[in-house]
CSV table of C-alpha atoms in Angstrom, one decimal:
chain,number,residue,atom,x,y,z
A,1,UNK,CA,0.0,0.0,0.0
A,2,UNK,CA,2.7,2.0,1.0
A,3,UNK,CA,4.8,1.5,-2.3
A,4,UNK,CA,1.6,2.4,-4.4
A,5,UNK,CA,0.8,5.1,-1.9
A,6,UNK,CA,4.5,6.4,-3.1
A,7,UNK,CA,4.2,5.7,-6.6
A,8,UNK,CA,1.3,7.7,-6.7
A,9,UNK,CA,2.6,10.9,-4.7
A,10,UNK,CA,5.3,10.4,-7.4
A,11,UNK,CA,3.1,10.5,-10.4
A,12,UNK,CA,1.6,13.6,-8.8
A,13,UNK,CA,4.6,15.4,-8.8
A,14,UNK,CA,5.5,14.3,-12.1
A,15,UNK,CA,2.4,15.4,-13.3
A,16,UNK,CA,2.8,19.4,-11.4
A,17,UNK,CA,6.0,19.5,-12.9
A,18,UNK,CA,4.9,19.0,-16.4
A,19,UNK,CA,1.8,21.3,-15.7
A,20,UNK,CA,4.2,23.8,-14.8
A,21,UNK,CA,6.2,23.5,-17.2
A,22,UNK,CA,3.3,23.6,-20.1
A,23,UNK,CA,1.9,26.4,-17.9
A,24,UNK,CA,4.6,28.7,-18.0
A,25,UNK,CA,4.5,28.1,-21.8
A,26,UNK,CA,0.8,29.0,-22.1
A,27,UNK,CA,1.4,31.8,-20.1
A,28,UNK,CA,3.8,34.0,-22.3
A,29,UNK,CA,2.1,35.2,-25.5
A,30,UNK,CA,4.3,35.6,-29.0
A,31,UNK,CA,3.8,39.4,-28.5
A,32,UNK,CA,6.0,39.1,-25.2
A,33,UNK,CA,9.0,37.3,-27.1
A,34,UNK,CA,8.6,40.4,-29.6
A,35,UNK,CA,8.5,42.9,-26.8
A,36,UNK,CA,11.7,41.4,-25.3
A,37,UNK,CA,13.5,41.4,-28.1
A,38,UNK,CA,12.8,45.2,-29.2
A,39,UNK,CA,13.8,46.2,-26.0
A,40,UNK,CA,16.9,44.1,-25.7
A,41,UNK,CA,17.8,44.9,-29.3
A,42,UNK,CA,17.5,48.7,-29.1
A,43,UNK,CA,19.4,49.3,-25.4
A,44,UNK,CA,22.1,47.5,-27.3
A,45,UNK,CA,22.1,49.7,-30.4
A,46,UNK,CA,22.0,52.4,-28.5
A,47,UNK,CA,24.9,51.3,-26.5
A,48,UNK,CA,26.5,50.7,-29.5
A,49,UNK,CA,26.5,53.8,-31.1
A,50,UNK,CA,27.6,55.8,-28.1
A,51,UNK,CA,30.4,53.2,-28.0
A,52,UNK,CA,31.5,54.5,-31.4
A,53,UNK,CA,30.7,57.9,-31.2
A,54,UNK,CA,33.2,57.8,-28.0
A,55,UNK,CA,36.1,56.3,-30.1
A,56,UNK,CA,39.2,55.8,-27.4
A,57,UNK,CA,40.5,59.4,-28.1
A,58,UNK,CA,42.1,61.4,-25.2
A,59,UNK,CA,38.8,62.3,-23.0
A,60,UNK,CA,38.4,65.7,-20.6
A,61,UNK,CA,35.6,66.3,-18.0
A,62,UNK,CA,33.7,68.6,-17.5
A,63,UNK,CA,30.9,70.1,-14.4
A,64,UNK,CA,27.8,71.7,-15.4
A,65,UNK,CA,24.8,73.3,-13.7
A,66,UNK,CA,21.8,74.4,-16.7
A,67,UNK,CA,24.4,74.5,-18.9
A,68,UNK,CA,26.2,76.8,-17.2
A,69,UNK,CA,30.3,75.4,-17.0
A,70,UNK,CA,31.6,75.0,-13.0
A,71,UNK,CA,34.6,72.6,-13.3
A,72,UNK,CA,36.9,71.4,-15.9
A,73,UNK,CA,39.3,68.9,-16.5
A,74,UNK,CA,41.7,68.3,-18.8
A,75,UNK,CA,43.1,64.8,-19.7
A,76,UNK,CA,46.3,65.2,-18.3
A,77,UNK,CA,44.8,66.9,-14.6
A,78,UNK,CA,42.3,64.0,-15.0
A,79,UNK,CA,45.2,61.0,-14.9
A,80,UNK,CA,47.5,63.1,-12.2
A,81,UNK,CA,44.2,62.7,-9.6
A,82,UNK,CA,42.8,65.2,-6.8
A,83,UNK,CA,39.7,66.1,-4.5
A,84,UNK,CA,36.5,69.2,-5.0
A,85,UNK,CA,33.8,69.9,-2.9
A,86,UNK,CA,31.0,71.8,-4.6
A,87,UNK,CA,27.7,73.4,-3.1
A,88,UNK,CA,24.7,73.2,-5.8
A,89,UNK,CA,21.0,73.8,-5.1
A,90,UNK,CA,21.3,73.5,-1.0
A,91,UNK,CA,23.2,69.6,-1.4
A,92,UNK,CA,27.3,69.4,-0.8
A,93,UNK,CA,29.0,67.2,-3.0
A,94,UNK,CA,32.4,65.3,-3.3
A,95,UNK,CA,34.1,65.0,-6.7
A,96,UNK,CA,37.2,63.0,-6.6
A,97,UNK,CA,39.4,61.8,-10.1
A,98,UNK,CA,42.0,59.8,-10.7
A,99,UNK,CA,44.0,57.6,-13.3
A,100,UNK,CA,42.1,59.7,-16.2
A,101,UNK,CA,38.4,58.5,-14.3
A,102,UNK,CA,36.4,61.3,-12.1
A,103,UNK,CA,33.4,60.3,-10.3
A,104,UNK,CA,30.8,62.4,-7.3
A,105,UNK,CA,32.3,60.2,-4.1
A,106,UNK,CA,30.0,61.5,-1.6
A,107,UNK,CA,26.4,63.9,-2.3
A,108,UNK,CA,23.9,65.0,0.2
A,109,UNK,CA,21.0,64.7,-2.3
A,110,UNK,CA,18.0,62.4,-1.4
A,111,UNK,CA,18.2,59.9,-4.2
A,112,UNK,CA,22.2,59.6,-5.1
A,113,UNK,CA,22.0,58.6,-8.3
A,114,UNK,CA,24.9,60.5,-9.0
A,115,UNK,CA,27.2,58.7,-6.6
A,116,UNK,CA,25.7,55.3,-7.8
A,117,UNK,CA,27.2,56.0,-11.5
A,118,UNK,CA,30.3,55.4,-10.3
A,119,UNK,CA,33.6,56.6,-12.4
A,120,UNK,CA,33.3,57.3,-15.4
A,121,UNK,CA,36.0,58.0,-18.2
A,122,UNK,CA,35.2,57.3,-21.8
A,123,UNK,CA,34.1,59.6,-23.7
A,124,UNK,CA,30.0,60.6,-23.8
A,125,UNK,CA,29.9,58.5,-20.3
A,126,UNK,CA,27.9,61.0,-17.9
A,127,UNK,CA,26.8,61.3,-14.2
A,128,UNK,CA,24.3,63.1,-13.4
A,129,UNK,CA,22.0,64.6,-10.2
A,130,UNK,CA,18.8,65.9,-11.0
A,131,UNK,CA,18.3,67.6,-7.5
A,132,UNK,CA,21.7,69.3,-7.7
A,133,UNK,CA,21.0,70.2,-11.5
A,134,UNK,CA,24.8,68.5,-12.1
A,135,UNK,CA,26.2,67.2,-14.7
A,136,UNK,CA,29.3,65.7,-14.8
A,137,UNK,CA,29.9,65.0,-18.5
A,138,UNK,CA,33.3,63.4,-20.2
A,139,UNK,CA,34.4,64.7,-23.8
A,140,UNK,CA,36.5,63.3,-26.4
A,141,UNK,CA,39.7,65.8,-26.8
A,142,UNK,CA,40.2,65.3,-30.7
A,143,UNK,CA,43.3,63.8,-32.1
A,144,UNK,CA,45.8,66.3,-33.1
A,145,UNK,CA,44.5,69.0,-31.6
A,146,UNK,CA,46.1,69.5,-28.2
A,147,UNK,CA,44.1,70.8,-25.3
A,148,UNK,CA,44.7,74.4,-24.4
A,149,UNK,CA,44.5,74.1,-21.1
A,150,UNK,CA,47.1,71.4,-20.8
A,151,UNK,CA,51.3,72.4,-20.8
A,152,UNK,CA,52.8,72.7,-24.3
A,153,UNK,CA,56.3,70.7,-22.5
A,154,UNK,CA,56.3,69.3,-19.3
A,155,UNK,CA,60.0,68.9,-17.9
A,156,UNK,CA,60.8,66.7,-15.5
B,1,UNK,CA,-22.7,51.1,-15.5
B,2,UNK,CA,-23.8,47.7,-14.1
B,3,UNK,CA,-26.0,48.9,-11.6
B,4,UNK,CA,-23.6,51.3,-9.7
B,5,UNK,CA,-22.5,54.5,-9.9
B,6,UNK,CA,-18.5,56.0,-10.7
B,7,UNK,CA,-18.2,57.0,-7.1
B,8,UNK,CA,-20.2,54.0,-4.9
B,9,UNK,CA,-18.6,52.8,-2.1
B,10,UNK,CA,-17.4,49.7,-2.4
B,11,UNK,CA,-15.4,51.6,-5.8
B,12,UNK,CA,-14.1,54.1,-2.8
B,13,UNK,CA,-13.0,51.8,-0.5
B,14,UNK,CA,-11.4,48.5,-3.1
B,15,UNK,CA,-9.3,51.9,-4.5
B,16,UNK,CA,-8.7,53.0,-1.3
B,17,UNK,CA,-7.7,49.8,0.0
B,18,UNK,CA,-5.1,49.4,-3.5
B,19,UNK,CA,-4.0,52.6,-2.8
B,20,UNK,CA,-2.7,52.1,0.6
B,21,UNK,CA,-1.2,48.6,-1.2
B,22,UNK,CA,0.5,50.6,-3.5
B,23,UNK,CA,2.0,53.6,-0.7
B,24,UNK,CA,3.3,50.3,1.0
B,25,UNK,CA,4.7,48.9,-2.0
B,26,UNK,CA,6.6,52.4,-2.8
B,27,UNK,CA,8.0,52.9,0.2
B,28,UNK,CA,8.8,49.1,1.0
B,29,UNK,CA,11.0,49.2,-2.3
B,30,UNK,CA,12.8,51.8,-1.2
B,31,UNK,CA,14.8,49.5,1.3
B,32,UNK,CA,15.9,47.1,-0.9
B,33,UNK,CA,19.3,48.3,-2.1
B,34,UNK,CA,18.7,46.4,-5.9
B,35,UNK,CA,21.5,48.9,-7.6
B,36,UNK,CA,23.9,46.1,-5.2
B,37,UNK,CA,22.6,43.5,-6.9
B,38,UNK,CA,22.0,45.3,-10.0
B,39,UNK,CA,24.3,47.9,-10.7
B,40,UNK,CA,22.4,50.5,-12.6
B,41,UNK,CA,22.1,54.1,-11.3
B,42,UNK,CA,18.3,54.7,-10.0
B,43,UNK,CA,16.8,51.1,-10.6
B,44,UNK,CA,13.5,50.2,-9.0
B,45,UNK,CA,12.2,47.1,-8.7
B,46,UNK,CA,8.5,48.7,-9.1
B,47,UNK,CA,6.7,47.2,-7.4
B,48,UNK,CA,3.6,49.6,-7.2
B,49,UNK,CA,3.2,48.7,-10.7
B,50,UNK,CA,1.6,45.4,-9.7
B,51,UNK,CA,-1.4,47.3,-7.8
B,52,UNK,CA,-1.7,49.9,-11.1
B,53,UNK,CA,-1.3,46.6,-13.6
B,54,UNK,CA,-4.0,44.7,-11.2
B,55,UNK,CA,-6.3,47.8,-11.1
B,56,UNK,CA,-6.2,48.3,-14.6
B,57,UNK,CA,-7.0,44.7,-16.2
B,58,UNK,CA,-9.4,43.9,-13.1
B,59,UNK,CA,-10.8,47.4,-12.2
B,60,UNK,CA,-11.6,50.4,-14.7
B,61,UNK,CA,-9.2,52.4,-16.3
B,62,UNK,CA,-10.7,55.4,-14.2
B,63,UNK,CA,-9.9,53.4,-11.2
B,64,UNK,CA,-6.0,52.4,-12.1
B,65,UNK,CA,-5.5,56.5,-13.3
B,66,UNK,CA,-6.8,57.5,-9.9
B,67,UNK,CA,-4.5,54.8,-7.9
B,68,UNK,CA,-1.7,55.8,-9.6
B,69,UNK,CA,-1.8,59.7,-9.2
B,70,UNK,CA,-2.9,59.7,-5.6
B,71,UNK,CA,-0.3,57.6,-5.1
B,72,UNK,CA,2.5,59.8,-7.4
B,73,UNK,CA,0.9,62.6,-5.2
B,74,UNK,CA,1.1,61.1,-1.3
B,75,UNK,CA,4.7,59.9,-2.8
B,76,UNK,CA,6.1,63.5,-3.7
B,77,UNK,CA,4.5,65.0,-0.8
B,78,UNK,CA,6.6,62.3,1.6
B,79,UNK,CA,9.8,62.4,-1.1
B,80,UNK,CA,9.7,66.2,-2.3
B,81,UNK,CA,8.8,67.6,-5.8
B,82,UNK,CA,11.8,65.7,-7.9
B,83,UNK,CA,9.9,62.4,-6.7
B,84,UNK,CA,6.5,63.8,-7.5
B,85,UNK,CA,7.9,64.7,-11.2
B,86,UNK,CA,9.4,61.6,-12.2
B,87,UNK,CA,7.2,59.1,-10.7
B,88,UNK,CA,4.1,60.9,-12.3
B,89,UNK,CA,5.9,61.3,-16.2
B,90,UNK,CA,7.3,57.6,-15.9
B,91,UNK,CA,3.7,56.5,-14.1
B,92,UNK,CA,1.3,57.7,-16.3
B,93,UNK,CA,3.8,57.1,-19.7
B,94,UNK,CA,3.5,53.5,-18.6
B,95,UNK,CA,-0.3,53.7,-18.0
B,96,UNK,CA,-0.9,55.0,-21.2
B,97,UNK,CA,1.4,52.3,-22.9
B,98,UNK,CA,-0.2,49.4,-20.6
B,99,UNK,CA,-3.8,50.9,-21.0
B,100,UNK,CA,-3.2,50.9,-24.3
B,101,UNK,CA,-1.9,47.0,-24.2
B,102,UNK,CA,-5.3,46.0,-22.5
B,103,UNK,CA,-7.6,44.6,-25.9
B,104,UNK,CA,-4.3,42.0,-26.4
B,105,UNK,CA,-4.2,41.0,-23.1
B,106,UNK,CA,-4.2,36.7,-23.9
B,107,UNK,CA,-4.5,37.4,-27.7
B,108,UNK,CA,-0.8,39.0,-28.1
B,109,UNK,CA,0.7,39.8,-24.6
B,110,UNK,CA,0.5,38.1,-21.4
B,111,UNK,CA,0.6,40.1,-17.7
B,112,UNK,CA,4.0,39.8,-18.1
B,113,UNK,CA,4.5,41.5,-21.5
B,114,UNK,CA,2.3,44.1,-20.8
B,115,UNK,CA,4.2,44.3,-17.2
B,116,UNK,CA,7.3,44.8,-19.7
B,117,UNK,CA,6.2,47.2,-21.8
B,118,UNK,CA,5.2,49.2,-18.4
B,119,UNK,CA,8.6,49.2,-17.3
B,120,UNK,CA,10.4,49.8,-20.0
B,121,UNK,CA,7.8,53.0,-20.7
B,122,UNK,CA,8.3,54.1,-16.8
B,123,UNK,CA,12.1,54.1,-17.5
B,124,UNK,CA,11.9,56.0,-20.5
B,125,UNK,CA,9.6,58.9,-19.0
B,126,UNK,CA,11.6,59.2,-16.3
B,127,UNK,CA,15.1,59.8,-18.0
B,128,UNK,CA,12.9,62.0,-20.7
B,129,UNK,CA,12.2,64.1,-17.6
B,130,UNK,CA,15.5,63.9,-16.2
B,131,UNK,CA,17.0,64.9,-19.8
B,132,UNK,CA,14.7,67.4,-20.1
B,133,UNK,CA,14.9,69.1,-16.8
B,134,UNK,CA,19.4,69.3,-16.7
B,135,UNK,CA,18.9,70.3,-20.6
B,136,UNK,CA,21.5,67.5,-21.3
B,137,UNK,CA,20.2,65.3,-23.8
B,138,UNK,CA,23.0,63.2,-23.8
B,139,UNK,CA,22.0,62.0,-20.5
B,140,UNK,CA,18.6,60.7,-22.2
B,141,UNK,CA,20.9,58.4,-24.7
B,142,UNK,CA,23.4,57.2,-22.0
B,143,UNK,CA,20.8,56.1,-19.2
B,144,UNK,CA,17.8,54.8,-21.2
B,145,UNK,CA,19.8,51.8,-22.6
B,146,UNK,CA,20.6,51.0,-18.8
B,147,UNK,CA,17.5,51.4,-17.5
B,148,UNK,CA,15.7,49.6,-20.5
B,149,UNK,CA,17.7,46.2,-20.0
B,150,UNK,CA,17.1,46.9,-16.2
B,151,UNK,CA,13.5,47.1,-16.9
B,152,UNK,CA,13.7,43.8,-18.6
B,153,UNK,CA,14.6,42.3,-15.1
B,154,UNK,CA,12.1,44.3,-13.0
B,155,UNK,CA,9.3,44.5,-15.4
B,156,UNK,CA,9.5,40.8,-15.5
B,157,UNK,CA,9.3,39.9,-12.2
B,158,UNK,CA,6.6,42.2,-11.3
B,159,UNK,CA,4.7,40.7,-14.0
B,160,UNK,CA,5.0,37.3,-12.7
B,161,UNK,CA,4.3,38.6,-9.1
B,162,UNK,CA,1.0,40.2,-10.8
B,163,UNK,CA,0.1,37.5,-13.3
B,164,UNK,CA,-1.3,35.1,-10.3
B,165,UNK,CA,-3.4,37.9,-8.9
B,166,UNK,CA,-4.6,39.2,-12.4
B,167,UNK,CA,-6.1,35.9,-13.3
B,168,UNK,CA,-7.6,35.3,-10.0
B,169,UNK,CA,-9.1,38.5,-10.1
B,170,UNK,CA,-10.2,38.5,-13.7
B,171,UNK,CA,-11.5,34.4,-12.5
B,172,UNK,CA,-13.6,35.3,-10.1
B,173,UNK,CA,-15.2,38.1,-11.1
B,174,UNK,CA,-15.3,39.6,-7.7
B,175,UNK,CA,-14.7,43.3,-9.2
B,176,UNK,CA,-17.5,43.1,-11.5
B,177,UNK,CA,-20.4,41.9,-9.5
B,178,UNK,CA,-23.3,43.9,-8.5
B,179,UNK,CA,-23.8,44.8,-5.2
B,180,UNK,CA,-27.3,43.7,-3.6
B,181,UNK,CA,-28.6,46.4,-0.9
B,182,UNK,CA,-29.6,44.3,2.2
B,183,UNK,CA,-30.6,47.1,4.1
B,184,UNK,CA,-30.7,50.2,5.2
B,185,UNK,CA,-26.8,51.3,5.3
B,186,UNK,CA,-25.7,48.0,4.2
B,187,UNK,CA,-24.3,46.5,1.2
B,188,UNK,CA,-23.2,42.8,0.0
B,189,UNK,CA,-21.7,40.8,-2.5
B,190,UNK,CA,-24.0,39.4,-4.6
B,191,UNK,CA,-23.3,35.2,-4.4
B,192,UNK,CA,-21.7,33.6,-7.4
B,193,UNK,CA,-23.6,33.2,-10.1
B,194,UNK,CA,-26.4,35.8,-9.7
B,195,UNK,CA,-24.6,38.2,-10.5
């Protein structure tokens, strides 16, 4: 009785697995495999156009409130490395850069979105906080030309 | 409209009673840390979005709409006025794209497609807002590919945390049945099957 008792609880599982299985299968439509992959497909071409537009040239940084220019960087004061604190809109914030990368480190705002980007330093990579009005933007320096801001000869 | 009015009470208090669901939901969310797990600036798992998504394919539009703003509204009031902007332009954008979903509902899309499409139009409202209010629209084209493969993630698992609901609710019928006045002050259900 037992065994058959067994055999049957098997079957029954079995049988909810395969339900499950079918049900899940049911469940989707044809219009959610299109949805997925028009999603999928343009987050990646986007992704891959700002890729290309960034190229791997020499990149600067820059701080802006409504378009209005607070901070730069060139590319060579990017890779030596250093601290700012800045007050926008009532919130301090903490900018630190290093090895050609700048990032916000700390921010008093409520959501820190900004601090969650994390470095960036390619090209068209941003950081941004909408209740500071910041944006921390990187630019391609264009091959050949030479920054202005940077030294024409450094001696060491 | 099946025997009752826009406003009747038992309308009031089932939105009233999603409403509080969906205050809870916001507010819960906020305490899991996802961008750990997930590391994309200002993901949300949306949770709220189940109560809207439930509201809308087992309710009345009208009643979904209301949820949602009163809820954007209590939200900004708590949060402050950024919160207010950006969870009304990504909340109602993904209203309007999941309202607009409804008809297909088991022909085309599931709960969990339309779920998708929700999150991905929440997303894109929200950085539109964000683009629009810094004047930077490179920030538009360097977050929304983020947040749309993040919303592919969250949009998905709130529809399969709404898709059990939806069909009981849509199953049962409870939403849609006329209420039977069985006396003075006092209202019930009518039992199944005469409604």
């Amino acid at each position: 009785m037992a065994a058959a008792g067994g055999e049957s609880a098997a079957a029954a599982v079995r049988a909810n697995r395969a339900a499950a299985r079918t049900g899940w299968r049911q469940w989707l439509r044809w219009g959610d495999f299109l949805l997925y992959g028009v999603i999928a497909g343009s987050a990646v071409l986007l992704l891959l156009i700002l890729a290309r537009q960034g190229g791997a040239a020499a990149a600067s940084a820059a701080l802006t409130r409504d378009g209005e220019v607070l901070m730069t960087w060139s590319a060579a004061e990017l890779a030596i490395g250093g601290a700012a604190e800045i007050d926008s809109n009532g919130y301090h914030y903490r900018l630190v850069w290093e090895k050609g990368r700048i990032r916000f480190a700390e921010a008093a705002c409520p959501d820190k979105v900004c601090v969650q980007s994390g470095w960036i330093s390619r090209p068209n990579q941003i950081a941004a906080c909408v209740p500071g009005r910041l944006v921390l933007k990187i630019s391609a320096t264009k091959p050949g030309l030479t920054d202005p801001s940077e030294p024409d000869v450094v001696v060491r | 409209m099946n025997g009752r009015s826009r406003f009747d009470l038992r309308t009031l208090v089932v939105d009233a009673i999603l409403l509080s669901l969906a205050l809870v939901l916001s507010i819960a969310e906020r305490w899991v840390p996802l961008e750990l797990i997930v590391p994309v600036p200002g993901i949300k798992l949306g949770l709220a979005n189940i109560v809207t998504l439930f509201a809308l394919l087992c309710l009345r539009p009208w009643d979904a709409l209301a949820i949602l703003v009163v809820r954007c509204l209590v939200m900004g009031a708590i949060a402050g006025p950024m919160t207010l902007l950006f969870s009304l332009s990504g909340g109602l954008l993904a209203f309007l794209v999941m309202w607009l979903q409804k008809p297909l509902l088991n022909k085309v899309f599931s709960v969990i497609g339309i779920s998708l499409a929700g999150a991905a139009a929440h997303n894109a409202g929200q950085v539109l807002v964000a683009g629009l209010v810094l004047s930077e629209p490179l920030l538009i084209v360097a977050y929304l590919p983020l947040l749309l493969l993040a919303g592919l993630l969250t949009g998905t698992l709130t529809g399969v945390a709404a898709a059990p609901v939806v069909r009981l609710g849509m199953e049962k019928g409870f939403w849609n049945r006329k209420l039977q006045n069985s006396g003075p002050g006092c209202a019930r259900i009518a039992p199944r099957g005469k409604a």
